[in-house]
mmCIF file of C-alpha atoms and ligand atoms in Angstrom:
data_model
loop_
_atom_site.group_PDB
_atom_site.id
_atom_site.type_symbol
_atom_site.label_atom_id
_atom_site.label_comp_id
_atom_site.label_asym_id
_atom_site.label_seq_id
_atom_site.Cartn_x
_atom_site.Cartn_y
_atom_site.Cartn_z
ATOM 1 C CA UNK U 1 22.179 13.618 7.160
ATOM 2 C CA UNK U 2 18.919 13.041 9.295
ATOM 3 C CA UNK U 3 17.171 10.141 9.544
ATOM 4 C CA UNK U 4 14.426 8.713 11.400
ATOM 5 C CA UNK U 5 15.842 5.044 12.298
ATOM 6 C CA UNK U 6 14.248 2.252 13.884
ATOM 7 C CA UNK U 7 16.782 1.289 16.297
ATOM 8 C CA UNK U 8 15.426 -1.315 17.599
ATOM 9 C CA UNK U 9 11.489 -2.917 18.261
ATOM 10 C CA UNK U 10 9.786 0.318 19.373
ATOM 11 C CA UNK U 11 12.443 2.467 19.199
ATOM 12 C CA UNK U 12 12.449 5.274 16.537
ATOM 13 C CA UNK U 13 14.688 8.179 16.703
ATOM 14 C CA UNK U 14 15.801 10.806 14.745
ATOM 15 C CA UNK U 15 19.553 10.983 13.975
ATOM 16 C CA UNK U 16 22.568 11.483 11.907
ATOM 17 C CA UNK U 17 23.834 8.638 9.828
ATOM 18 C CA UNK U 18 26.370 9.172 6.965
ATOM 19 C CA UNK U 19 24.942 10.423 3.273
ATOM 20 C CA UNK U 20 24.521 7.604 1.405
ATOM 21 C CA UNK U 21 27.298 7.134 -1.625
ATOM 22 C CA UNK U 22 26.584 6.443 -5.398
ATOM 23 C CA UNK U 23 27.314 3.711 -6.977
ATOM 24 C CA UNK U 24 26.818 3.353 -11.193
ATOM 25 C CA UNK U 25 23.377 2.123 -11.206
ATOM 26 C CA UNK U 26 22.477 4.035 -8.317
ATOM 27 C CA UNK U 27 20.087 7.246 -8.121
ATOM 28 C CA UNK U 28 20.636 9.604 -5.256
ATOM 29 C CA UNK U 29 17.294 11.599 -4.055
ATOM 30 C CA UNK U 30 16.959 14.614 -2.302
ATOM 31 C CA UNK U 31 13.647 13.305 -0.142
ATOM 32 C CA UNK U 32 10.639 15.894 0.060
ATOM 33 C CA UNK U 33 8.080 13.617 1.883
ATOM 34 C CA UNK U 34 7.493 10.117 2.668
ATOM 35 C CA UNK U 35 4.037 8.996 3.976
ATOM 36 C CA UNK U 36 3.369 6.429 6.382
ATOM 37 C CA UNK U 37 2.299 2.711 5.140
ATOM 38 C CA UNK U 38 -0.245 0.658 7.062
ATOM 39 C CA UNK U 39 3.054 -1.768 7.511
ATOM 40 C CA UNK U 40 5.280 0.306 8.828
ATOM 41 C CA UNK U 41 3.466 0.266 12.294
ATOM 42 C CA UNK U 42 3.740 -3.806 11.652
ATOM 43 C CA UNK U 43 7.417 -3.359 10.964
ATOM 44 C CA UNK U 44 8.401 -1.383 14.109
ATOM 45 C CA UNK U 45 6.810 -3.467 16.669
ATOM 46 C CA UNK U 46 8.186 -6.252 15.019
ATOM 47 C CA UNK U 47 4.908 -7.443 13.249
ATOM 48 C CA UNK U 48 6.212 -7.687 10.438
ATOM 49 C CA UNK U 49 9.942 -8.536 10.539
ATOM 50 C CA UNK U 50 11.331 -7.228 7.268
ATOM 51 C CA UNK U 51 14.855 -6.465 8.084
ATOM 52 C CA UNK U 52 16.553 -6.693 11.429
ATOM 53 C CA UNK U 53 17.288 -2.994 12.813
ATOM 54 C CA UNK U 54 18.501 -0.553 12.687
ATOM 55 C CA UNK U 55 16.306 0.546 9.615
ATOM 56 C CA UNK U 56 15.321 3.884 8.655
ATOM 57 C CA UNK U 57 12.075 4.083 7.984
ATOM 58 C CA UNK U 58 9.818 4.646 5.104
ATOM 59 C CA UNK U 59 8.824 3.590 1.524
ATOM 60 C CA UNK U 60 6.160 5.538 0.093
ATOM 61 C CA UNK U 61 8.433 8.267 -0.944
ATOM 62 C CA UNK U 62 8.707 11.591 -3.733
ATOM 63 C CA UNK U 63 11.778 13.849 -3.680
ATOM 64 C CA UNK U 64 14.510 15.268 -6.490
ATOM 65 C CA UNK U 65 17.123 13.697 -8.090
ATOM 66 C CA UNK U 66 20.609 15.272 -6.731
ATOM 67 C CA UNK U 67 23.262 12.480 -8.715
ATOM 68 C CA UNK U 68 23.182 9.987 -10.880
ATOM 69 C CA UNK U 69 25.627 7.039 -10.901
ATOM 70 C CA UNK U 70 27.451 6.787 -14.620
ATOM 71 C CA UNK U 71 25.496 3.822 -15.844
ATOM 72 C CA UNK U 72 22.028 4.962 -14.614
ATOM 73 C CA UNK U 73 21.237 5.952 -18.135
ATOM 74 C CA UNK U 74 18.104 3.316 -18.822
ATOM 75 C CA UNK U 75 14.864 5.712 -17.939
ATOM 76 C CA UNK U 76 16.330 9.288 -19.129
ATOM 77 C CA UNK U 77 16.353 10.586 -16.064
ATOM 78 C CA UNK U 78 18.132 13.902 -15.000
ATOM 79 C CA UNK U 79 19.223 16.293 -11.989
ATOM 80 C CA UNK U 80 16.429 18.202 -10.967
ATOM 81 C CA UNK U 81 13.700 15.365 -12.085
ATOM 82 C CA UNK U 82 10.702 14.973 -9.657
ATOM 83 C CA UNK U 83 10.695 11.313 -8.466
ATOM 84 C CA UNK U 84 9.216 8.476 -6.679
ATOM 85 C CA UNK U 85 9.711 4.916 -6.689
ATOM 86 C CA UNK U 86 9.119 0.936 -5.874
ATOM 87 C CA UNK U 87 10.749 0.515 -2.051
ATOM 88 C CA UNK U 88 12.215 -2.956 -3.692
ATOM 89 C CA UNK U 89 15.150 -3.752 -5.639
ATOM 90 C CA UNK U 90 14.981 -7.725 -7.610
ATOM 91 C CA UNK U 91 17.717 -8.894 -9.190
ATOM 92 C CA UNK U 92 16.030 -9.611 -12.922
ATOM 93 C CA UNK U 93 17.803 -12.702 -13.075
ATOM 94 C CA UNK U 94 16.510 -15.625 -10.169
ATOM 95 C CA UNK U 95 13.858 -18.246 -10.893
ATOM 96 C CA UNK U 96 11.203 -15.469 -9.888
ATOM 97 C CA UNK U 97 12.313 -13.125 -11.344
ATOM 98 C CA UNK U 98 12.224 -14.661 -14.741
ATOM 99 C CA UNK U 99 8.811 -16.299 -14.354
ATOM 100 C CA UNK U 100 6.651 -13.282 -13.231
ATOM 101 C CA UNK U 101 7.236 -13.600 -9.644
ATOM 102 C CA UNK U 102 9.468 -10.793 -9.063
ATOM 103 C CA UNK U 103 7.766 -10.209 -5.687
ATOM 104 C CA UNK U 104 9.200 -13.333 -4.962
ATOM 105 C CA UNK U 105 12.770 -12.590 -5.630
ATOM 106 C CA UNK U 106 15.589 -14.311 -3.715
ATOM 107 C CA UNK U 107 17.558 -11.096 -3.820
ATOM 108 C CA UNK U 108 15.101 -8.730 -2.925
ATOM 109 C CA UNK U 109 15.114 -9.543 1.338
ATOM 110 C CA UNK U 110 19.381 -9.269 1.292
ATOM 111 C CA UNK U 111 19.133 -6.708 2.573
ATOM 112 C CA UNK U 112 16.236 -4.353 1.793
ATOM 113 C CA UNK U 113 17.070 -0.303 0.092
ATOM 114 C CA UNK U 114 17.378 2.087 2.286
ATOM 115 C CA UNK U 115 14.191 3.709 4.243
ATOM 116 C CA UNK U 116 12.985 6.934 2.686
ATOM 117 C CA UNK U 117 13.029 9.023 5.987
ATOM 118 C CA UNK U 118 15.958 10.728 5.468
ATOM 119 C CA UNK U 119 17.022 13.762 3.668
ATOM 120 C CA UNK U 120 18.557 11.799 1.039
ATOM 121 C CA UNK U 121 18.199 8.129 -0.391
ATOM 122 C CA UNK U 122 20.211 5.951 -2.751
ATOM 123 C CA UNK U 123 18.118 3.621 -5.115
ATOM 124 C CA UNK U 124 18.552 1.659 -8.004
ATOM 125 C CA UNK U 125 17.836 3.197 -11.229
ATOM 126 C CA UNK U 126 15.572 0.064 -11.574
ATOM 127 C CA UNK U 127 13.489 1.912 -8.551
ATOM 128 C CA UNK U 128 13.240 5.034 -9.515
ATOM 129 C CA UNK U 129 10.257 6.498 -11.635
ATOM 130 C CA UNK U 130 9.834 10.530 -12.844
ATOM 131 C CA UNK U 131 6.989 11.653 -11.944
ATOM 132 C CA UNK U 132 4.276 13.494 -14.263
ATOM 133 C CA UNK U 133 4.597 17.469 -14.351
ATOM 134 C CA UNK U 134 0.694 18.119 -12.963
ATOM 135 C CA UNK U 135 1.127 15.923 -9.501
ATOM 136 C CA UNK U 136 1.423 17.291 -6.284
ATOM 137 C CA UNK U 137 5.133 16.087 -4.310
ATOM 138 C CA UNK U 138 2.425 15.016 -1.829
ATOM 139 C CA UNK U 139 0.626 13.074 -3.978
ATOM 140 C CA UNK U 140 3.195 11.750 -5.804
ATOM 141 C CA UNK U 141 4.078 9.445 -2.765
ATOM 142 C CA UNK U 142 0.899 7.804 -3.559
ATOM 143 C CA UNK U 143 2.580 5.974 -6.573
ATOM 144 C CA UNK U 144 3.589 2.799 -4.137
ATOM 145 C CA UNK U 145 0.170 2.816 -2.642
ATOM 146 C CA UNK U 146 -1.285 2.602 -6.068
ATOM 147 C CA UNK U 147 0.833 -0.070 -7.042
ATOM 148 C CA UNK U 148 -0.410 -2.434 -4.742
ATOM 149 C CA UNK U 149 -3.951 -1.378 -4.844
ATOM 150 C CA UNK U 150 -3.264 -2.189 -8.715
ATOM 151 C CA UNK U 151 -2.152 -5.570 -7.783
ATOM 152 C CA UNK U 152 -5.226 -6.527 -5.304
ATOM 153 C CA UNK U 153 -7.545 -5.551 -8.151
ATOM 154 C CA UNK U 154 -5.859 -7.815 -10.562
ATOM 155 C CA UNK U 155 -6.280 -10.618 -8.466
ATOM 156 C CA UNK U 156 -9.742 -9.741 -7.197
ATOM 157 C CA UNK U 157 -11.701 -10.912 -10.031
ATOM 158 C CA UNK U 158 -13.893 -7.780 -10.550
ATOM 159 C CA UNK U 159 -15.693 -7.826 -13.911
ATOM 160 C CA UNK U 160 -17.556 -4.748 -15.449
ATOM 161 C CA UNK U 161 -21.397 -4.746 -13.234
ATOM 162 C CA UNK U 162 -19.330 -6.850 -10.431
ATOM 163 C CA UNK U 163 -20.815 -5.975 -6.788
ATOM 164 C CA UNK U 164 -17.398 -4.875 -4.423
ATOM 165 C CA UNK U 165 -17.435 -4.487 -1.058
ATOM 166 C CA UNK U 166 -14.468 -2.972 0.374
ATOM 167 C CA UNK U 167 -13.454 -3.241 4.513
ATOM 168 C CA UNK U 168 -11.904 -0.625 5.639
ATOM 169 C CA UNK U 169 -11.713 3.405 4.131
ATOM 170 C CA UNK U 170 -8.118 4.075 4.691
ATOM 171 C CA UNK U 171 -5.443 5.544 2.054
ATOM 172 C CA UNK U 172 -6.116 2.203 1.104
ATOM 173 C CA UNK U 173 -9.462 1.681 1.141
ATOM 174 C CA UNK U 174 -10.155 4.743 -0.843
ATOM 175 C CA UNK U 175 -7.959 3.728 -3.675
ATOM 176 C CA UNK U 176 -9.614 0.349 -3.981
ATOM 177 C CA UNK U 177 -12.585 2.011 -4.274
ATOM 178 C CA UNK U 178 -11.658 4.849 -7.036
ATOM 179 C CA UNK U 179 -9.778 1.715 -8.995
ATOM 180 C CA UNK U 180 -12.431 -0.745 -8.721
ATOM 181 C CA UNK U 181 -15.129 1.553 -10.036
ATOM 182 C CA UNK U 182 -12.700 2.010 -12.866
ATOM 183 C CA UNK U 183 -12.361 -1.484 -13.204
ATOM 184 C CA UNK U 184 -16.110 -1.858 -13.791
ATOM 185 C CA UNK U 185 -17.974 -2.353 -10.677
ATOM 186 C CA UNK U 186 -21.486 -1.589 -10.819
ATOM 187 C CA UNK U 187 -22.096 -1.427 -7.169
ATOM 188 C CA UNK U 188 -19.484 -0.433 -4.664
ATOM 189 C CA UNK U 189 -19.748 -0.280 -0.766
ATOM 190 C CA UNK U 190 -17.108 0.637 2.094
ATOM 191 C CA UNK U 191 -17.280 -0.860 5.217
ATOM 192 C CA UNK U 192 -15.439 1.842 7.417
ATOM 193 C CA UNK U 193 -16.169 3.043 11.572
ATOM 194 C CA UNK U 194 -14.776 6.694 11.237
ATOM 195 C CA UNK U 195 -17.973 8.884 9.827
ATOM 196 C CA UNK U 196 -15.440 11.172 7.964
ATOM 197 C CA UNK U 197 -13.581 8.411 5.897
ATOM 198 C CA UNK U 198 -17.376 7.091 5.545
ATOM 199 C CA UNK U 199 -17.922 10.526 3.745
ATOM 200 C CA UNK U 200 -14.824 11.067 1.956
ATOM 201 C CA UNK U 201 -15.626 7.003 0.429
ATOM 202 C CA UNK U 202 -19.199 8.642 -0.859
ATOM 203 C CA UNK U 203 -17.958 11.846 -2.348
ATOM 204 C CA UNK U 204 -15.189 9.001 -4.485
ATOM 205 C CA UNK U 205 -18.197 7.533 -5.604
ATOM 206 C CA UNK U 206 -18.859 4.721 -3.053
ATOM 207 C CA UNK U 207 -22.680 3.805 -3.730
ATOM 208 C CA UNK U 208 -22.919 2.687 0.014
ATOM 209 C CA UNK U 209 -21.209 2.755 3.130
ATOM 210 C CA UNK U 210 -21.606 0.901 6.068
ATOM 211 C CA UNK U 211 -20.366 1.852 9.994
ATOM 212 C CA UNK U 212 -19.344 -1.461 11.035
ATOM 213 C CA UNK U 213 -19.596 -0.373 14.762
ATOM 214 C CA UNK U 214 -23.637 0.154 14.537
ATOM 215 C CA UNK U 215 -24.846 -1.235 11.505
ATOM 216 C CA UNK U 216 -25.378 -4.767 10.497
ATOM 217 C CA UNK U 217 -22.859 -5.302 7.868
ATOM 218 C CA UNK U 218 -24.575 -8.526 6.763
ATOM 219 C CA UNK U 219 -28.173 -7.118 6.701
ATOM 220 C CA UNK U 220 -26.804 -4.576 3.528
ATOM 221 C CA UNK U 221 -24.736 -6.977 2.072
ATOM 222 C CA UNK U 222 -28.123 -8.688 1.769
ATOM 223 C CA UNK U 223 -30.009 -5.512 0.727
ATOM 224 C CA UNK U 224 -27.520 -4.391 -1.970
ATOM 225 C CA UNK U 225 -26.776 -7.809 -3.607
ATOM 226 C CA UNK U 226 -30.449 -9.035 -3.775
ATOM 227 C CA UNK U 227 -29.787 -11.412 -0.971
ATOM 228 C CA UNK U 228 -26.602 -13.418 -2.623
ATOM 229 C CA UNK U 229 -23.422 -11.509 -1.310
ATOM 230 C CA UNK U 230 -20.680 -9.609 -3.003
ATOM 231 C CA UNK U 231 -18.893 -10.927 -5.773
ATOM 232 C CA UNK U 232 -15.961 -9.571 -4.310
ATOM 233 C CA UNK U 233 -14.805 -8.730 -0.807
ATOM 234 C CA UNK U 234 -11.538 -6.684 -0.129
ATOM 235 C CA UNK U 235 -10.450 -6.886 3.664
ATOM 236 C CA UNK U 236 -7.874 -4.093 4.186
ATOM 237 C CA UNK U 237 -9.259 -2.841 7.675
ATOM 238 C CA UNK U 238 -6.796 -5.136 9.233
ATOM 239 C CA UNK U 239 -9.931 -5.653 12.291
ATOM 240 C CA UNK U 240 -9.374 -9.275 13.410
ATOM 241 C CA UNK U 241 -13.344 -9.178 13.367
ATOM 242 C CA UNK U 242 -13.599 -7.765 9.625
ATOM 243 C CA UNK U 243 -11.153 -10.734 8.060
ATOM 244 C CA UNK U 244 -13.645 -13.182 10.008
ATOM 245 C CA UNK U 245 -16.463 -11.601 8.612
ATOM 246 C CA UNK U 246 -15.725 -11.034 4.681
ATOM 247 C CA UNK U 247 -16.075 -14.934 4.256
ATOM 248 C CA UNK U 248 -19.986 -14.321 5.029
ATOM 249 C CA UNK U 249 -20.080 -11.331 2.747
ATOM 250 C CA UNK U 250 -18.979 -13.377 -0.435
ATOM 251 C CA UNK U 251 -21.323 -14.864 -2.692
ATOM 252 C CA UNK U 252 -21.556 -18.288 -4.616
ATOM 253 C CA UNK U 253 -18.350 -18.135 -7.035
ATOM 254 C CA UNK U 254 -16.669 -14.855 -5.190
ATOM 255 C CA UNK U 255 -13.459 -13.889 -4.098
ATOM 256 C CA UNK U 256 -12.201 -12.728 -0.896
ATOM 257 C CA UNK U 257 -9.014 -10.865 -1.656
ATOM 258 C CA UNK U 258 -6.942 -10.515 2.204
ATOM 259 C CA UNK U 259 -4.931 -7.195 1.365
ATOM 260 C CA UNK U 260 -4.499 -6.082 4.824
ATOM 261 C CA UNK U 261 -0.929 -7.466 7.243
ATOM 262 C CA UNK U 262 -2.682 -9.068 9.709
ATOM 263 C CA UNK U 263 -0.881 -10.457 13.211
ATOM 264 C CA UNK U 264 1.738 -13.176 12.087
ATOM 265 C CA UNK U 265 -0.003 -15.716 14.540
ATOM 266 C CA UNK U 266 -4.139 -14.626 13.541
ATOM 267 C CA UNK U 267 -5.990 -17.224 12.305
ATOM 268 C CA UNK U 268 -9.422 -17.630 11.068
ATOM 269 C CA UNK U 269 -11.632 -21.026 10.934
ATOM 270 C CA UNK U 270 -12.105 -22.174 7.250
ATOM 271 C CA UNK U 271 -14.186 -24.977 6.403
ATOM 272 C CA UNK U 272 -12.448 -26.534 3.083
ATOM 273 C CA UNK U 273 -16.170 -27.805 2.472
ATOM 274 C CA UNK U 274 -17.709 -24.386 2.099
ATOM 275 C CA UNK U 275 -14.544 -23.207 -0.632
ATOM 276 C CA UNK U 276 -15.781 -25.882 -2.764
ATOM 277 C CA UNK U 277 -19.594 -26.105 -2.401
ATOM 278 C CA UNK U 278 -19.555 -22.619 -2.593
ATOM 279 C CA UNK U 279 -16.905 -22.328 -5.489
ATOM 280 C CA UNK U 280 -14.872 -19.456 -3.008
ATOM 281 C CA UNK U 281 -11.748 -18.033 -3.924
ATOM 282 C CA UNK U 282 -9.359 -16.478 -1.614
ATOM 283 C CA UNK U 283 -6.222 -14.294 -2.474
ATOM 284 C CA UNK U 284 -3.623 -12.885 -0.597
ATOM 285 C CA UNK U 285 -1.423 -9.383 -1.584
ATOM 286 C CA UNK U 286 1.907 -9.113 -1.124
ATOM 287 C CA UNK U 287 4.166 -6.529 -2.941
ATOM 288 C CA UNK U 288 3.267 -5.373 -6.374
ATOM 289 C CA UNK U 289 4.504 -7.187 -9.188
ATOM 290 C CA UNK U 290 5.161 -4.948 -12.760
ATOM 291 C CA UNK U 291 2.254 -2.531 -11.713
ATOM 292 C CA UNK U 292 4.154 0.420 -11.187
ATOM 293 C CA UNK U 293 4.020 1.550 -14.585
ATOM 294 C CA UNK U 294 0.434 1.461 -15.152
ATOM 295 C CA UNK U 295 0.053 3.039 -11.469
ATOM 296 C CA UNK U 296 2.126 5.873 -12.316
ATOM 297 C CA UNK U 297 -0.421 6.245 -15.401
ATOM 298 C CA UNK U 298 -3.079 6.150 -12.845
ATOM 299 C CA UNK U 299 -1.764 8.971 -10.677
ATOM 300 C CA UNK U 300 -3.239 11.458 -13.375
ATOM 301 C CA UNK U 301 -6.484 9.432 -13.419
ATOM 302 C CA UNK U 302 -7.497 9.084 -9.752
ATOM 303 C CA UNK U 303 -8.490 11.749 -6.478
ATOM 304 C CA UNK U 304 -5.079 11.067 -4.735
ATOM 305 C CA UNK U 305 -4.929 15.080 -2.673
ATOM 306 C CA UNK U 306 -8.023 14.582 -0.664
ATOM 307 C CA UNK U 307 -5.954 11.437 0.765
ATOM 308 C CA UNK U 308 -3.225 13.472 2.126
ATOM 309 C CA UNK U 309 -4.902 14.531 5.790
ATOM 310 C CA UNK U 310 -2.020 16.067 8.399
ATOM 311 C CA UNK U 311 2.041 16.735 8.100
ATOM 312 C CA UNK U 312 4.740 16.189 10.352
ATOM 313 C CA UNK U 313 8.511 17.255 9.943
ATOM 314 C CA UNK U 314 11.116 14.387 10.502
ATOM 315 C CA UNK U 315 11.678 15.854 13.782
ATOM 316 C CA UNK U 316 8.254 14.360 14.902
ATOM 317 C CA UNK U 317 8.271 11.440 13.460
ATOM 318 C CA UNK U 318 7.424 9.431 16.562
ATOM 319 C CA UNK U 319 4.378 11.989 16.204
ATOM 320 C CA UNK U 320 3.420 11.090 12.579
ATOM 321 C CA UNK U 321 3.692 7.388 14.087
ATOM 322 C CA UNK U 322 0.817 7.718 16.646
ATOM 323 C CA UNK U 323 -1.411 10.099 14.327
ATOM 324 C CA UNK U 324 -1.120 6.794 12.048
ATOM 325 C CA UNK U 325 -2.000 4.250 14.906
ATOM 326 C CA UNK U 326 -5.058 6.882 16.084
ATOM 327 C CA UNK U 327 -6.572 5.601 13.161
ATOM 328 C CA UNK U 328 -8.364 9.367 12.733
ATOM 329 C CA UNK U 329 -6.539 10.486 9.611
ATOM 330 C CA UNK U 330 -5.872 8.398 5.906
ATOM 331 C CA UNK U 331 -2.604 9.572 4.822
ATOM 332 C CA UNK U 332 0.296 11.079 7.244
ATOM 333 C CA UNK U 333 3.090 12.490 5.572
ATOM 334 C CA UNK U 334 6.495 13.236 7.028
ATOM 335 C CA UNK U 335 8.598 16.034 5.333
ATOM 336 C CA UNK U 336 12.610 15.296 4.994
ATOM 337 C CA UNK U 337 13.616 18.736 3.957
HETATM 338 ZN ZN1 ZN Z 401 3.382 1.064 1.381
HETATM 339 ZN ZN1 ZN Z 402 15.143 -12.160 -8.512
#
């Protein structure tokens, strides 16, 4: 079958590899489209060293179930079911796993499933989630996405008439934004440079967005939170200059939630003192713990198809790659068939 494998750091080709094979808790899916993650950039300039090539590529996947190994009988699924799925396998059974860490799992790193890529993939059952009849096979890539956005606003601390701001209006961004107005936000702004995203943030119901690039970011924090800050800021820009920044954007008792993969070696000054005088909390994202069921409930609930901006086939993958880094468009998607 085809594949688009990272070969090595900066080297991503399209090639054969053998079909995967079944075993009995294994799901085998026929691959419609993958889109790209803001980490897969990190993982193939070796950014973000998550398994040592060659990997094929991809995680945010939907496709069809073509075989079912014999004990894969836990979810009900069935040739011919639209799926998607979590990019990570845990074992269910380490310390992690069994205190609510599962992100944490020894198992999960040795060695990672399969990149989605491809015209097929083998996943666990475990993985593997059907997905409902009235979403888009575009859209329905969005599931992983979700998940972690769902995870980042557990941990952020928003409360119903909480003031957000969000950094950054990408595929993430944008499903912060729907989820945290869900979550009760009463005032809502997106920090974002590219005057479409800006746009597409407003029509999801951002009440303000700033252009970082000639606007004072600091001046409407002041303006929209009566002069004390957000009560939370969520970086996921990535900009060096935006993770500096947030820290001045929170207010007394808020939380700065880190979502975006930054450079391994980036670092930003913190003075200890101003954490506790100013009663700061800051959380990092990694993964998405047991949110994939309520995100595949949320698939129905949120705008996922204005999200999806240009298409590549497999063949171009190295394409879809740079349309990513351009940072012009929100989602790319590849196509496998
Ligand atoms: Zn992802
Ligand atoms: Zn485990």
């Amino acid at each position: 079958m085809k594949a688009a494998v990272m070969q090595d750091i900066n080297v991503l080709k399209v090639e054969d590899v053998p079909e995967p094979e079944v075993g009995p808790y294994d799901v085998k899916v026929k691959v419609d489209w993958t889109t790209i993650c803001g980490s897969d950039p990190h993982i193939l300039t070796g950014g973000l060293p998550v398994s040592p090539p060659p990997l094929i590529m991809g995680h945010e996947m939907s496709g069809t179930v073509v075989e079912l190994g014999e004990k894969a009988s836990f979810k009900g699924l069935s040739r011919g079911d639209r799926v998607t799925g979590y990019p990570v396998y845990y074992c269910g059974s380490c310390y992690y796993c069994r205190t609510g860490l599962e992100h944490c799992c020894l198992w999960a790193a040795l060695p990672l499933p399969p990149g989605t890529m491809a015209e097929y993939v083998v996943w666990k059952e475990q993985q593997i989630y059907k997905v409902p009849e009235n979403i888009s096979p575009k859209a329905a890539c969005l599931s992983e996405p979700v998940s972690v956005c769902v995870r980042g606003i557990d941990v952020s601390n928003i409360k119903p008439g909480s003031t957000v701001l969000i950094m950054g209006g990408g595929g993430i961004g944008l499903i912060l934004l729907q989820l945290a107005l869900r979550a009760g936000a009463s005032r809502v702004a997106v920090s974002e440079p590219v005057a479409e995203k800006r746009k597409l943030a407003a029509d999801l119901g951002a009440h303000f967005t700033i252009d970082p690039t000639s606007e004072d970011v600091w001046d409407h924090t002041m303006d929209i939170t009566s002069n004390r800050g957000f009560d939370v800021v969520i970086e996921a820009s990535g900009a060096k200059e935006a993770a500096q920044e947030a820290m001045s954007l929170v207010g007394k008792a808020g939380t700065i939630v880190y979502f975006a993969v930054y450079e391994m070696d980036f670092e930003i000054p913190i003075r200890p003192f101003e954490l506790y005088y100013r009663d700061l909390t800051l959380k990092g994202v990694f993964m998405s713990p047991y949110t994939f069921p309520r995100a595949m409930a949320l698939l129905e609930v949120l705008e996922l198809e204005p999200l999806l901006s240009v298409t590549f086939p497999l063949d171009k993958v190295n394409e879809a790659f740079e349309a990513q880094l351009s940072g012009k468009y929100i989602k790319v998607l590849v196509e496998s068939s």
